[in-house]
JSON list of C-alpha atoms in Angstrom, two decimals:
[
{"chain": "A", "resi": 2, "resn": "MET", "atom": "CA", "xyz": [14.73, -16.87, 4.21]},
{"chain": "A", "resi": 3, "resn": "TYR", "atom": "CA", "xyz": [14.82, -17.91, 0.00]},
{"chain": "A", "resi": 4, "resn": "GLU", "atom": "CA", "xyz": [10.61, -20.03, 1.35]},
{"chain": "A", "resi": 5, "resn": "LYS", "atom": "CA", "xyz": [9.98, -18.08, 4.06]},
{"chain": "A", "resi": 6, "resn": "ILE", "atom": "CA", "xyz": [10.23, -15.12, 1.75]},
{"chain": "A", "resi": 7, "resn": "LEU", "atom": "CA", "xyz": [8.57, -16.73, -0.84]},
{"chain": "A", "resi": 8, "resn": "GLY", "atom": "CA", "xyz": [6.06, -17.49, 0.99]},
{"chain": "A", "resi": 9, "resn": "SER", "atom": "CA", "xyz": [5.65, -14.71, 3.20]},
{"chain": "A", "resi": 10, "resn": "CYS", "atom": "CA", "xyz": [4.39, -12.57, -0.67]},
{"chain": "A", "resi": 11, "resn": "LEU", "atom": "CA", "xyz": [2.71, -15.69, -2.68]},
{"chain": "A", "resi": 12, "resn": "GLY", "atom": "CA", "xyz": [0.35, -14.57, 1.54]},
{"chain": "A", "resi": 13, "resn": "ALA", "atom": "CA", "xyz": [0.04, -10.87, 0.92]},
{"chain": "A", "resi": 14, "resn": "ALA", "atom": "CA", "xyz": [-0.84, -10.92, -2.91]},
{"chain": "A", "resi": 15, "resn": "VAL", "atom": "CA", "xyz": [-3.94, -13.80, -2.03]},
{"chain": "A", "resi": 16, "resn": "GLY", "atom": "CA", "xyz": [-4.96, -12.28, 0.61]},
{"chain": "A", "resi": 17, "resn": "ASP", "atom": "CA", "xyz": [-5.33, -8.94, -0.99]},
{"chain": "A", "resi": 18, "resn": "SER", "atom": "CA", "xyz": [-6.58, -10.01, -4.29]},
{"chain": "A", "resi": 19, "resn": "MET", "atom": "CA", "xyz": [-9.35, -12.10, -2.26]},
{"chain": "A", "resi": 20, "resn": "GLY", "atom": "CA", "xyz": [-10.14, -9.29, -0.09]},
{"chain": "A", "resi": 21, "resn": "ALA", "atom": "CA", "xyz": [-10.43, -7.28, -1.96]},
{"chain": "A", "resi": 22, "resn": "ALA", "atom": "CA", "xyz": [-14.28, -8.71, -3.08]},
{"chain": "A", "resi": 23, "resn": "THR", "atom": "CA", "xyz": [-14.70, -8.10, 0.67]},
{"chain": "A", "resi": 24, "resn": "GLU", "atom": "CA", "xyz": [-13.25, -4.51, 1.50]},
{"chain": "A", "resi": 25, "resn": "VAL", "atom": "CA", "xyz": [-15.20, -2.05, 3.09]},
{"chain": "A", "resi": 26, "resn": "ARG", "atom": "CA", "xyz": [-17.83, -4.68, 4.57]},
{"chain": "A", "resi": 27, "resn": "SER", "atom": "CA", "xyz": [-18.22, -6.16, 8.01]},
{"chain": "A", "resi": 28, "resn": "LEU", "atom": "CA", "xyz": [-18.39, -9.34, 9.36]},
{"chain": "A", "resi": 29, "resn": "ASP", "atom": "CA", "xyz": [-21.61, -9.30, 8.82]},
{"chain": "A", "resi": 30, "resn": "GLN", "atom": "CA", "xyz": [-22.74, -7.56, 5.42]},
{"chain": "A", "resi": 31, "resn": "ILE", "atom": "CA", "xyz": [-19.93, -10.36, 4.34]},
{"chain": "A", "resi": 32, "resn": "LYS", "atom": "CA", "xyz": [-21.74, -13.51, 5.33]},
{"chain": "A", "resi": 33, "resn": "GLU", "atom": "CA", "xyz": [-24.89, -11.78, 3.81]},
{"chain": "A", "resi": 34, "resn": "TYR", "atom": "CA", "xyz": [-23.88, -10.78, 0.73]},
{"chain": "A", "resi": 35, "resn": "PHE", "atom": "CA", "xyz": [-21.40, -14.01, -0.25]},
{"chain": "A", "resi": 36, "resn": "GLY", "atom": "CA", "xyz": [-23.30, -16.63, 2.11]},
{"chain": "A", "resi": 37, "resn": "GLY", "atom": "CA", "xyz": [-21.08, -16.99, 3.99]},
{"chain": "A", "resi": 38, "resn": "PHE", "atom": "CA", "xyz": [-17.04, -16.42, 3.78]},
{"chain": "A", "resi": 39, "resn": "VAL", "atom": "CA", "xyz": [-14.61, -16.33, 1.24]},
{"chain": "A", "resi": 40, "resn": "ARG", "atom": "CA", "xyz": [-12.82, -18.85, 0.70]},
{"chain": "A", "resi": 41, "resn": "GLU", "atom": "CA", "xyz": [-11.96, -18.08, -2.77]},
{"chain": "A", "resi": 42, "resn": "LEU", "atom": "CA", "xyz": [-11.01, -16.20, -5.48]},
{"chain": "A", "resi": 43, "resn": "ILE", "atom": "CA", "xyz": [-14.09, -13.63, -6.66]},
{"chain": "A", "resi": 44, "resn": "SER", "atom": "CA", "xyz": [-13.76, -10.46, -8.99]},
{"chain": "A", "resi": 45, "resn": "PRO", "atom": "CA", "xyz": [-14.86, -7.67, -6.64]},
{"chain": "A", "resi": 46, "resn": "PRO", "atom": "CA", "xyz": [-18.73, -7.02, -6.62]},
{"chain": "A", "resi": 47, "resn": "ARG", "atom": "CA", "xyz": [-19.88, -3.13, -6.90]},
{"chain": "A", "resi": 48, "resn": "GLY", "atom": "CA", "xyz": [-18.47, -0.47, -3.98]},
{"chain": "A", "resi": 49, "resn": "THR", "atom": "CA", "xyz": [-15.35, -2.14, -3.68]},
{"chain": "A", "resi": 50, "resn": "PHE", "atom": "CA", "xyz": [-11.98, -0.11, -4.78]},
{"chain": "A", "resi": 51, "resn": "GLY", "atom": "CA", "xyz": [-11.22, -3.22, -7.10]},
{"chain": "A", "resi": 52, "resn": "TYR", "atom": "CA", "xyz": [-14.32, -3.41, -8.31]},
{"chain": "A", "resi": 53, "resn": "GLY", "atom": "CA", "xyz": [-13.76, -4.86, -12.23]},
{"chain": "A", "resi": 54, "resn": "ASN", "atom": "CA", "xyz": [-10.47, -6.72, -11.08]},
{"chain": "A", "resi": 55, "resn": "GLU", "atom": "CA", "xyz": [-10.28, -10.48, -12.56]},
{"chain": "A", "resi": 56, "resn": "PRO", "atom": "CA", "xyz": [-10.90, -12.99, -10.57]},
{"chain": "A", "resi": 57, "resn": "GLY", "atom": "CA", "xyz": [-7.50, -12.87, -8.45]},
{"chain": "A", "resi": 58, "resn": "GLN", "atom": "CA", "xyz": [-5.56, -9.47, -9.42]},
{"chain": "A", "resi": 59, "resn": "ILE", "atom": "CA", "xyz": [-4.71, -7.68, -6.51]},
{"chain": "A", "resi": 60, "resn": "THR", "atom": "CA", "xyz": [-5.22, -3.82, -5.59]},
{"chain": "A", "resi": 61, "resn": "ASP", "atom": "CA", "xyz": [-2.82, -1.25, -4.34]},
{"chain": "A", "resi": 62, "resn": "ASP", "atom": "CA", "xyz": [-2.79, -2.60, -1.73]},
{"chain": "A", "resi": 63, "resn": "PHE", "atom": "CA", "xyz": [-0.24, -6.26, -2.74]},
{"chain": "A", "resi": 64, "resn": "GLY", "atom": "CA", "xyz": [0.93, -3.57, -6.16]},
{"chain": "A", "resi": 65, "resn": "GLN", "atom": "CA", "xyz": [2.66, -1.44, -3.34]},
{"chain": "A", "resi": 66, "resn": "ALA", "atom": "CA", "xyz": [4.46, -3.66, -1.29]},
{"chain": "A", "resi": 67, "resn": "TYR", "atom": "CA", "xyz": [5.74, -5.01, -4.63]},
{"chain": "A", "resi": 68, "resn": "PHE", "atom": "CA", "xyz": [7.16, -2.60, -5.72]},
{"chain": "A", "resi": 69, "resn": "LEU", "atom": "CA", "xyz": [8.85, -1.25, -2.27]},
{"chain": "A", "resi": 70, "resn": "ALA", "atom": "CA", "xyz": [10.63, -5.24, -1.91]},
{"chain": "A", "resi": 71, "resn": "GLN", "atom": "CA", "xyz": [11.75, -4.90, -6.03]},
{"chain": "A", "resi": 72, "resn": "ALA", "atom": "CA", "xyz": [13.03, -0.84, -5.50]},
{"chain": "A", "resi": 73, "resn": "ILE", "atom": "CA", "xyz": [14.57, -2.15, -1.37]},
{"chain": "A", "resi": 74, "resn": "ILE", "atom": "CA", "xyz": [16.95, -5.17, -3.88]},
{"chain": "A", "resi": 75, "resn": "ASP", "atom": "CA", "xyz": [18.00, -3.10, -6.24]},
{"chain": "A", "resi": 76, "resn": "ASN", "atom": "CA", "xyz": [19.20, -0.47, -3.37]},
{"chain": "A", "resi": 77, "resn": "ASN", "atom": "CA", "xyz": [21.26, -3.90, -2.09]},
{"chain": "A", "resi": 78, "resn": "GLY", "atom": "CA", "xyz": [18.72, -4.22, 1.07]},
{"chain": "A", "resi": 79, "resn": "VAL", "atom": "CA", "xyz": [18.48, -0.47, 2.67]},
{"chain": "A", "resi": 80, "resn": "VAL", "atom": "CA", "xyz": [16.36, 1.18, 3.23]},
{"chain": "A", "resi": 81, "resn": "ASP", "atom": "CA", "xyz": [16.40, 4.57, 3.06]},
{"chain": "A", "resi": 82, "resn": "GLU", "atom": "CA", "xyz": [14.20, 7.68, 1.50]},
{"chain": "A", "resi": 83, "resn": "ALA", "atom": "CA", "xyz": [15.27, 7.00, -2.34]},
{"chain": "A", "resi": 84, "resn": "THR", "atom": "CA", "xyz": [14.14, 3.33, -1.82]},
{"chain": "A", "resi": 85, "resn": "ALA", "atom": "CA", "xyz": [11.03, 4.51, 0.08]},
{"chain": "A", "resi": 86, "resn": "LYS", "atom": "CA", "xyz": [10.21, 7.40, -2.70]},
{"chain": "A", "resi": 87, "resn": "LYS", "atom": "CA", "xyz": [11.58, 5.38, -5.83]},
{"chain": "A", "resi": 88, "resn": "SER", "atom": "CA", "xyz": [8.92, 2.35, -5.46]},
{"chain": "A", "resi": 89, "resn": "LEU", "atom": "CA", "xyz": [6.07, 4.17, -4.98]},
{"chain": "A", "resi": 90, "resn": "ILE", "atom": "CA", "xyz": [6.83, 6.47, -8.21]},
{"chain": "A", "resi": 91, "resn": "THR", "atom": "CA", "xyz": [7.46, 2.82, -10.15]},
{"chain": "A", "resi": 92, "resn": "TRP", "atom": "CA", "xyz": [4.38, 1.73, -8.61]},
{"chain": "A", "resi": 93, "resn": "ALA", "atom": "CA", "xyz": [2.81, 5.08, -9.97]},
{"chain": "A", "resi": 94, "resn": "ASP", "atom": "CA", "xyz": [4.19, 4.82, -13.64]},
{"chain": "A", "resi": 95, "resn": "THR", "atom": "CA", "xyz": [3.10, 0.99, -13.86]},
{"chain": "A", "resi": 96, "resn": "GLY", "atom": "CA", "xyz": [0.16, -0.52, -15.27]},
{"chain": "A", "resi": 97, "resn": "ASP", "atom": "CA", "xyz": [-3.45, 1.84, -13.92]},
{"chain": "A", "resi": 98, "resn": "TYR", "atom": "CA", "xyz": [-2.06, 1.67, -9.93]},
{"chain": "A", "resi": 99, "resn": "LEU", "atom": "CA", "xyz": [-2.18, 5.31, -10.33]},
{"chain": "A", "resi": 100, "resn": "ALA", "atom": "CA", "xyz": [-5.56, 6.20, -11.48]},
{"chain": "A", "resi": 101, "resn": "ARG", "atom": "CA", "xyz": [-7.68, 3.12, -9.95]},
{"chain": "A", "resi": 102, "resn": "PHE", "atom": "CA", "xyz": [-5.78, 3.06, -6.85]},
{"chain": "A", "resi": 103, "resn": "ALA", "atom": "CA", "xyz": [-4.22, 5.73, -4.94]},
{"chain": "A", "resi": 104, "resn": "GLY", "atom": "CA", "xyz": [-6.02, 6.68, -2.59]},
{"chain": "A", "resi": 105, "resn": "PRO", "atom": "CA", "xyz": [-5.70, 11.07, -1.53]},
{"chain": "A", "resi": 106, "resn": "THR", "atom": "CA", "xyz": [-3.05, 11.17, 0.35]},
{"chain": "A", "resi": 107, "resn": "THR", "atom": "CA", "xyz": [-0.39, 8.35, -2.56]},
{"chain": "A", "resi": 108, "resn": "ARG", "atom": "CA", "xyz": [-1.36, 10.65, -4.68]},
{"chain": "A", "resi": 109, "resn": "GLU", "atom": "CA", "xyz": [-0.39, 13.31, -3.23]},
{"chain": "A", "resi": 110, "resn": "ALA", "atom": "CA", "xyz": [3.29, 12.17, -1.78]},
{"chain": "A", "resi": 111, "resn": "ILE", "atom": "CA", "xyz": [3.28, 11.68, -5.82]},
{"chain": "A", "resi": 112, "resn": "MET", "atom": "CA", "xyz": [2.76, 13.78, -6.86]},
{"chain": "A", "resi": 113, "resn": "ARG", "atom": "CA", "xyz": [5.55, 16.33, -5.34]},
{"chain": "A", "resi": 114, "resn": "MET", "atom": "CA", "xyz": [7.58, 13.84, -5.70]},
{"chain": "A", "resi": 115, "resn": "LYS", "atom": "CA", "xyz": [7.36, 14.20, -9.50]},
{"chain": "A", "resi": 116, "resn": "GLY", "atom": "CA", "xyz": [7.11, 17.68, -9.58]},
{"chain": "A", "resi": 117, "resn": "GLU", "atom": "CA", "xyz": [3.30, 18.65, -10.44]},
{"chain": "A", "resi": 118, "resn": "LEU", "atom": "CA", "xyz": [2.35, 20.83, -6.50]},
{"chain": "A", "resi": 119, "resn": "ASP", "atom": "CA", "xyz": [4.47, 22.46, -5.37]},
{"chain": "A", "resi": 120, "resn": "ASP", "atom": "CA", "xyz": [4.27, 22.95, -1.37]},
{"chain": "A", "resi": 121, "resn": "ALA", "atom": "CA", "xyz": [2.58, 26.56, -2.07]},
{"chain": "A", "resi": 122, "resn": "GLU", "atom": "CA", "xyz": [-0.23, 24.18, -2.97]},
{"chain": "A", "resi": 123, "resn": "ASP", "atom": "CA", "xyz": [-0.53, 23.10, 0.46]},
{"chain": "A", "resi": 124, "resn": "ASP", "atom": "CA", "xyz": [-2.43, 24.99, 2.56]},
{"chain": "A", "resi": 125, "resn": "ILE", "atom": "CA", "xyz": [-5.16, 23.15, 4.17]},
{"chain": "A", "resi": 126, "resn": "GLU", "atom": "CA", "xyz": [-2.23, 20.43, 5.09]},
{"chain": "A", "resi": 127, "resn": "GLN", "atom": "CA", "xyz": [-1.60, 23.66, 7.31]},
{"chain": "A", "resi": 128, "resn": "LEU", "atom": "CA", "xyz": [-5.34, 23.79, 8.53]},
{"chain": "A", "resi": 129, "resn": "ASN", "atom": "CA", "xyz": [-6.23, 20.48, 8.88]},
{"chain": "A", "resi": 130, "resn": "PRO", "atom": "CA", "xyz": [-2.74, 18.76, 8.93]},
{"chain": "A", "resi": 131, "resn": "GLY", "atom": "CA", "xyz": [-4.36, 14.91, 10.69]},
{"chain": "A", "resi": 132, "resn": "LYS", "atom": "CA", "xyz": [-6.16, 15.05, 6.49]},
{"chain": "A", "resi": 133, "resn": "LYS", "atom": "CA", "xyz": [-3.14, 12.52, 5.31]},
{"chain": "A", "resi": 134, "resn": "ALA", "atom": "CA", "xyz": [-3.40, 9.79, 8.69]},
{"chain": "A", "resi": 135, "resn": "THR", "atom": "CA", "xyz": [-4.54, 7.88, 6.05]},
{"chain": "A", "resi": 136, "resn": "ASN", "atom": "CA", "xyz": [-3.76, 4.03, 6.26]},
{"chain": "A", "resi": 137, "resn": "GLY", "atom": "CA", "xyz": [-2.10, 3.83, 2.86]},
{"chain": "A", "resi": 138, "resn": "CYS", "atom": "CA", "xyz": [1.32, 2.42, 4.39]},
{"chain": "A", "resi": 139, "resn": "ALA", "atom": "CA", "xyz": [0.52, -0.25, 7.21]},
{"chain": "A", "resi": 140, "resn": "MET", "atom": "CA", "xyz": [-1.18, -2.19, 4.04]},
{"chain": "A", "resi": 141, "resn": "LYS", "atom": "CA", "xyz": [2.21, -1.93, 1.84]},
{"chain": "A", "resi": 142, "resn": "ILE", "atom": "CA", "xyz": [4.84, -2.19, 5.09]},
{"chain": "A", "resi": 143, "resn": "PHE", "atom": "CA", "xyz": [5.45, -5.96, 5.16]},
{"chain": "A", "resi": 144, "resn": "PRO", "atom": "CA", "xyz": [9.09, -6.08, 2.54]},
{"chain": "A", "resi": 145, "resn": "VAL", "atom": "CA", "xyz": [10.31, -4.10, 5.60]},
{"chain": "A", "resi": 146, "resn": "GLY", "atom": "CA", "xyz": [10.04, -6.87, 8.37]},
{"chain": "A", "resi": 147, "resn": "LEU", "atom": "CA", "xyz": [11.43, -9.28, 6.22]},
{"chain": "A", "resi": 148, "resn": "ILE", "atom": "CA", "xyz": [14.32, -8.06, 5.36]},
{"chain": "A", "resi": 149, "resn": "THR", "atom": "CA", "xyz": [15.15, -7.49, 8.60]},
{"chain": "A", "resi": 150, "resn": "PRO", "atom": "CA", "xyz": [14.17, -10.52, 11.44]},
{"chain": "A", "resi": 151, "resn": "GLY", "atom": "CA", "xyz": [14.00, -10.38, 14.93]},
{"chain": "A", "resi": 152, "resn": "ASP", "atom": "CA", "xyz": [15.35, -6.63, 14.35]},
{"chain": "A", "resi": 153, "resn": "LEU", "atom": "CA", "xyz": [12.57, -4.81, 15.15]},
{"chain": "A", "resi": 154, "resn": "ASP", "atom": "CA", "xyz": [14.36, -1.11, 16.66]},
{"chain": "A", "resi": 155, "resn": "ARG", "atom": "CA", "xyz": [15.68, -1.53, 12.56]},
{"chain": "A", "resi": 156, "resn": "THR", "atom": "CA", "xyz": [11.94, -2.64, 10.44]},
{"chain": "A", "resi": 157, "resn": "ILE", "atom": "CA", "xyz": [10.67, -0.40, 13.09]},
{"chain": "A", "resi": 158, "resn": "GLU", "atom": "CA", "xyz": [13.14, 2.62, 11.97]},
{"chain": "A", "resi": 159, "resn": "ASN", "atom": "CA", "xyz": [12.48, 0.63, 7.85]},
{"chain": "A", "resi": 160, "resn": "ALA", "atom": "CA", "xyz": [9.41, 0.80, 8.49]},
{"chain": "A", "resi": 161, "resn": "ALA", "atom": "CA", "xyz": [9.61, 5.33, 9.81]},
{"chain": "A", "resi": 162, "resn": "THR", "atom": "CA", "xyz": [11.36, 5.68, 6.51]},
{"chain": "A", "resi": 163, "resn": "VAL", "atom": "CA", "xyz": [8.95, 4.57, 4.56]},
{"chain": "A", "resi": 164, "resn": "ALA", "atom": "CA", "xyz": [5.89, 5.05, 6.09]},
{"chain": "A", "resi": 165, "resn": "MET", "atom": "CA", "xyz": [7.45, 9.46, 6.49]},
{"chain": "A", "resi": 166, "resn": "VAL", "atom": "CA", "xyz": [7.66, 9.84, 1.85]},
{"chain": "A", "resi": 167, "resn": "SER", "atom": "CA", "xyz": [4.31, 9.50, 2.12]},
{"chain": "A", "resi": 168, "resn": "HIS", "atom": "CA", "xyz": [1.67, 9.69, 5.26]},
{"chain": "A", "resi": 169, "resn": "ASN", "atom": "CA", "xyz": [4.07, 11.80, 7.24]},
{"chain": "A", "resi": 170, "resn": "ASN", "atom": "CA", "xyz": [2.23, 12.11, 10.52]},
{"chain": "A", "resi": 171, "resn": "ASN", "atom": "CA", "xyz": [2.52, 9.58, 13.33]},
{"chain": "A", "resi": 172, "resn": "LEU", "atom": "CA", "xyz": [-0.86, 7.88, 13.04]},
{"chain": "A", "resi": 173, "resn": "SER", "atom": "CA", "xyz": [-0.30, 6.43, 9.71]},
{"chain": "A", "resi": 174, "resn": "ILE", "atom": "CA", "xyz": [3.74, 5.99, 10.88]},
{"chain": "A", "resi": 175, "resn": "SER", "atom": "CA", "xyz": [2.26, 4.13, 13.72]},
{"chain": "A", "resi": 176, "resn": "GLY", "atom": "CA", "xyz": [0.44, 1.34, 11.60]},
{"chain": "A", "resi": 177, "resn": "ALA", "atom": "CA", "xyz": [3.33, 1.29, 9.62]},
{"chain": "A", "resi": 178, "resn": "CYS", "atom": "CA", "xyz": [5.57, -0.16, 12.76]}
]
């Protein structure tokens, strides 16, 4: 089990760092820009979220998954709201992840958790409840599946618990599950 989890984490980290170069491009755009498929670690070019990263450097995708996995380990395998919040705050307080990579929904959730934003400032959410329907959970959620192999119901429950901390809407929760 340890080797499977380690391999999954390594694959996700490498996939994240390789994908940073091609993110936001269609398959045809990738082939045109890079002259074919990207088969090695390269620096993400201008126009990508990872622009400025070194070859092999992860983005928020694996960074958030890593800190989620660590928080789950620290909580003896229990996935709850406090664990999900801890992982996000730790991620936000590490290096320049928050400044460089946090999307608007994740950034707002972290600000709320830290007491930097109160509920009175949430008027736009009342007018546009779909504004938080982003993919900020699907990209970081794989650790919850690794700790509950074969238990689909528990995996879905854990994924929803993690998603609701920052992306509490049906689209984002469904994407994470």
